[in-house]
mmCIF file of C-alpha atoms in Angstrom:
data_model
loop_
_atom_site.group_PDB
_atom_site.id
_atom_site.type_symbol
_atom_site.label_atom_id
_atom_site.label_comp_id
_atom_site.label_asym_id
_atom_site.label_seq_id
_atom_site.Cartn_x
_atom_site.Cartn_y
_atom_site.Cartn_z
ATOM 1 C CA UNK A 19 -6.753 -9.982 6.212
ATOM 2 C CA UNK A 20 -8.234 -7.705 3.587
ATOM 3 C CA UNK A 21 -11.447 -8.877 1.930
ATOM 4 C CA UNK A 22 -10.929 -10.274 -1.555
ATOM 5 C CA UNK A 23 -12.624 -7.261 -3.155
ATOM 6 C CA UNK A 24 -9.815 -5.017 -1.821
ATOM 7 C CA UNK A 25 -6.881 -7.108 -3.085
ATOM 8 C CA UNK A 26 -4.823 -6.012 -6.053
ATOM 9 C CA UNK A 27 -3.518 -8.996 -7.999
ATOM 10 C CA UNK A 28 -2.806 -7.870 -11.553
ATOM 11 C CA UNK A 29 0.839 -6.968 -12.231
ATOM 12 C CA UNK A 30 -0.182 -4.270 -14.712
ATOM 13 C CA UNK A 31 -2.343 -2.663 -12.049
ATOM 14 C CA UNK A 32 0.641 -2.609 -9.670
ATOM 15 C CA UNK A 33 2.861 -1.019 -12.348
ATOM 16 C CA UNK A 34 0.303 1.642 -13.318
ATOM 17 C CA UNK A 35 -0.266 2.569 -9.685
ATOM 18 C CA UNK A 36 3.444 2.848 -8.909
ATOM 19 C CA UNK A 37 4.318 4.765 -12.082
ATOM 20 C CA UNK A 38 1.403 7.184 -12.233
ATOM 21 C CA UNK A 39 0.272 7.497 -8.647
ATOM 22 C CA UNK A 40 1.232 10.020 -6.021
ATOM 23 C CA UNK A 41 3.692 8.720 -3.466
ATOM 24 C CA UNK A 42 4.738 9.327 0.103
ATOM 25 C CA UNK A 43 7.465 7.612 2.064
ATOM 26 C CA UNK A 44 9.197 7.050 5.354
ATOM 27 C CA UNK A 45 12.437 5.202 5.934
ATOM 28 C CA UNK A 46 10.486 1.911 6.179
ATOM 29 C CA UNK A 47 7.614 2.292 3.669
ATOM 30 C CA UNK A 48 6.639 3.870 0.388
ATOM 31 C CA UNK A 49 2.972 4.239 -0.532
ATOM 32 C CA UNK A 50 1.619 4.981 -3.992
ATOM 33 C CA UNK A 51 -1.972 6.121 -4.557
ATOM 34 C CA UNK A 52 -3.610 6.450 -7.963
ATOM 35 C CA UNK A 53 -7.183 7.388 -8.771
ATOM 36 C CA UNK A 54 -8.777 5.369 -11.580
ATOM 37 C CA UNK A 55 -12.110 5.195 -13.317
ATOM 38 C CA UNK A 56 -12.643 1.740 -11.835
ATOM 39 C CA UNK A 57 -14.933 1.011 -8.962
ATOM 40 C CA UNK A 58 -13.935 0.066 -5.462
ATOM 41 C CA UNK A 59 -10.646 0.413 -3.634
ATOM 42 C CA UNK A 60 -7.772 -1.982 -4.275
ATOM 43 C CA UNK A 61 -4.624 -2.435 -2.195
ATOM 44 C CA UNK A 62 -1.396 -4.204 -3.081
ATOM 45 C CA UNK A 63 1.682 -4.979 -1.013
ATOM 46 C CA UNK A 64 5.253 -5.380 -2.221
ATOM 47 C CA UNK A 65 7.605 -6.863 0.363
ATOM 48 C CA UNK A 66 10.900 -8.033 -1.096
ATOM 49 C CA UNK A 67 13.502 -10.421 0.242
ATOM 50 C CA UNK A 68 15.634 -7.559 1.536
ATOM 51 C CA UNK A 69 13.059 -7.143 4.301
ATOM 52 C CA UNK A 70 13.814 -10.616 5.660
ATOM 53 C CA UNK A 71 12.886 -14.256 5.372
ATOM 54 C CA UNK A 72 9.353 -15.448 4.620
ATOM 55 C CA UNK A 73 8.259 -15.276 8.249
ATOM 56 C CA UNK A 74 9.395 -11.664 8.599
ATOM 57 C CA UNK A 75 7.929 -10.625 5.229
ATOM 58 C CA UNK A 76 4.543 -12.130 6.094
ATOM 59 C CA UNK A 77 4.581 -10.445 9.503
ATOM 60 C CA UNK A 78 5.274 -7.076 7.843
ATOM 61 C CA UNK A 79 2.404 -7.633 5.396
ATOM 62 C CA UNK A 80 0.005 -8.534 8.211
ATOM 63 C CA UNK A 81 0.983 -5.459 10.206
ATOM 64 C CA UNK A 82 0.449 -3.163 7.210
ATOM 65 C CA UNK A 83 -2.904 -4.733 6.300
ATOM 66 C CA UNK A 84 -4.110 -4.472 9.892
ATOM 67 C CA UNK A 85 -3.093 -0.810 10.122
ATOM 68 C CA UNK A 86 -4.673 0.405 6.896
ATOM 69 C CA UNK A 87 -7.872 -1.660 6.773
ATOM 70 C CA UNK A 88 -9.877 0.894 8.825
ATOM 71 C CA UNK A 89 -8.651 3.693 6.535
ATOM 72 C CA UNK A 90 -9.880 2.105 3.291
ATOM 73 C CA UNK A 91 -13.503 3.134 3.708
ATOM 74 C CA UNK A 92 -12.500 6.810 3.620
ATOM 75 C CA UNK A 93 -10.654 6.529 0.294
ATOM 76 C CA UNK A 94 -12.310 7.799 -2.886
ATOM 77 C CA UNK A 95 -13.955 5.228 -5.141
ATOM 78 C CA UNK A 96 -11.516 3.952 -7.762
ATOM 79 C CA UNK A 97 -8.437 4.348 -5.554
ATOM 80 C CA UNK A 98 -5.512 2.032 -6.121
ATOM 81 C CA UNK A 99 -2.929 1.798 -3.329
ATOM 82 C CA UNK A 100 0.435 0.020 -3.324
ATOM 83 C CA UNK A 101 2.637 -0.229 -0.245
ATOM 84 C CA UNK A 102 6.296 -1.089 -0.802
ATOM 85 C CA UNK A 103 8.123 -2.180 2.339
ATOM 86 C CA UNK A 104 11.792 -1.328 2.668
ATOM 87 C CA UNK A 105 14.377 -3.207 4.732
ATOM 88 C CA UNK A 106 13.856 -1.200 7.977
ATOM 89 C CA UNK A 107 10.184 -2.266 8.030
ATOM 90 C CA UNK A 108 11.172 -5.586 9.593
ATOM 91 C CA UNK A 109 12.325 -3.992 12.843
ATOM 92 C CA UNK A 110 10.120 -0.906 12.864
ATOM 93 C CA UNK A 111 8.032 -0.753 16.055
ATOM 94 C CA UNK A 112 5.693 1.949 14.759
ATOM 95 C CA UNK A 113 5.118 0.426 11.307
ATOM 96 C CA UNK A 114 1.350 0.802 11.669
ATOM 97 C CA UNK A 115 1.656 4.545 12.268
ATOM 98 C CA UNK A 116 4.049 4.828 9.302
ATOM 99 C CA UNK A 117 1.602 2.988 7.046
ATOM 100 C CA UNK A 118 -1.341 5.198 7.967
ATOM 101 C CA UNK A 119 0.774 8.362 7.698
ATOM 102 C CA UNK A 120 2.130 7.368 4.266
ATOM 103 C CA UNK A 121 -1.352 6.514 3.030
ATOM 104 C CA UNK A 122 -2.848 9.817 4.174
ATOM 105 C CA UNK A 123 -0.008 11.888 2.690
ATOM 106 C CA UNK A 124 -0.169 10.055 -0.646
ATOM 107 C CA UNK A 125 -3.941 10.525 -0.821
ATOM 108 C CA UNK A 126 -3.524 14.268 -0.222
ATOM 109 C CA UNK A 127 -0.920 14.431 -3.004
ATOM 110 C CA UNK A 128 -3.023 12.518 -5.490
ATOM 111 C CA UNK A 129 -4.909 14.761 -7.822
ATOM 112 C CA UNK A 130 -8.227 14.462 -9.589
ATOM 113 C CA UNK A 131 -6.301 13.120 -12.577
ATOM 114 C CA UNK A 132 -7.452 9.581 -13.271
ATOM 115 C CA UNK A 133 -5.066 6.827 -14.374
#
């Protein structure tokens, strides 16, 4: 589980990150990264009902959190990250690799422009 300081909870923060952040995707995940003037790194997960029932959705969230938690320390201060899981994420065996790959590509695409 991510420490509380890393969790994104505000709906407006999710919307700003998704709308203004750089994105990268695979067939199972989409990641959005925005740089803000805030401090710390915040991560949010969006896993809809198309992914599966509650058990499957929670499993997908745990797998994503576990994969990206070591990567968070390397992100610039003020980073906001949102992962959106798509339906194939439920059966994806290499979801962890997809999550890390999406995160790294989105970070490279993000610019110095602050949200």
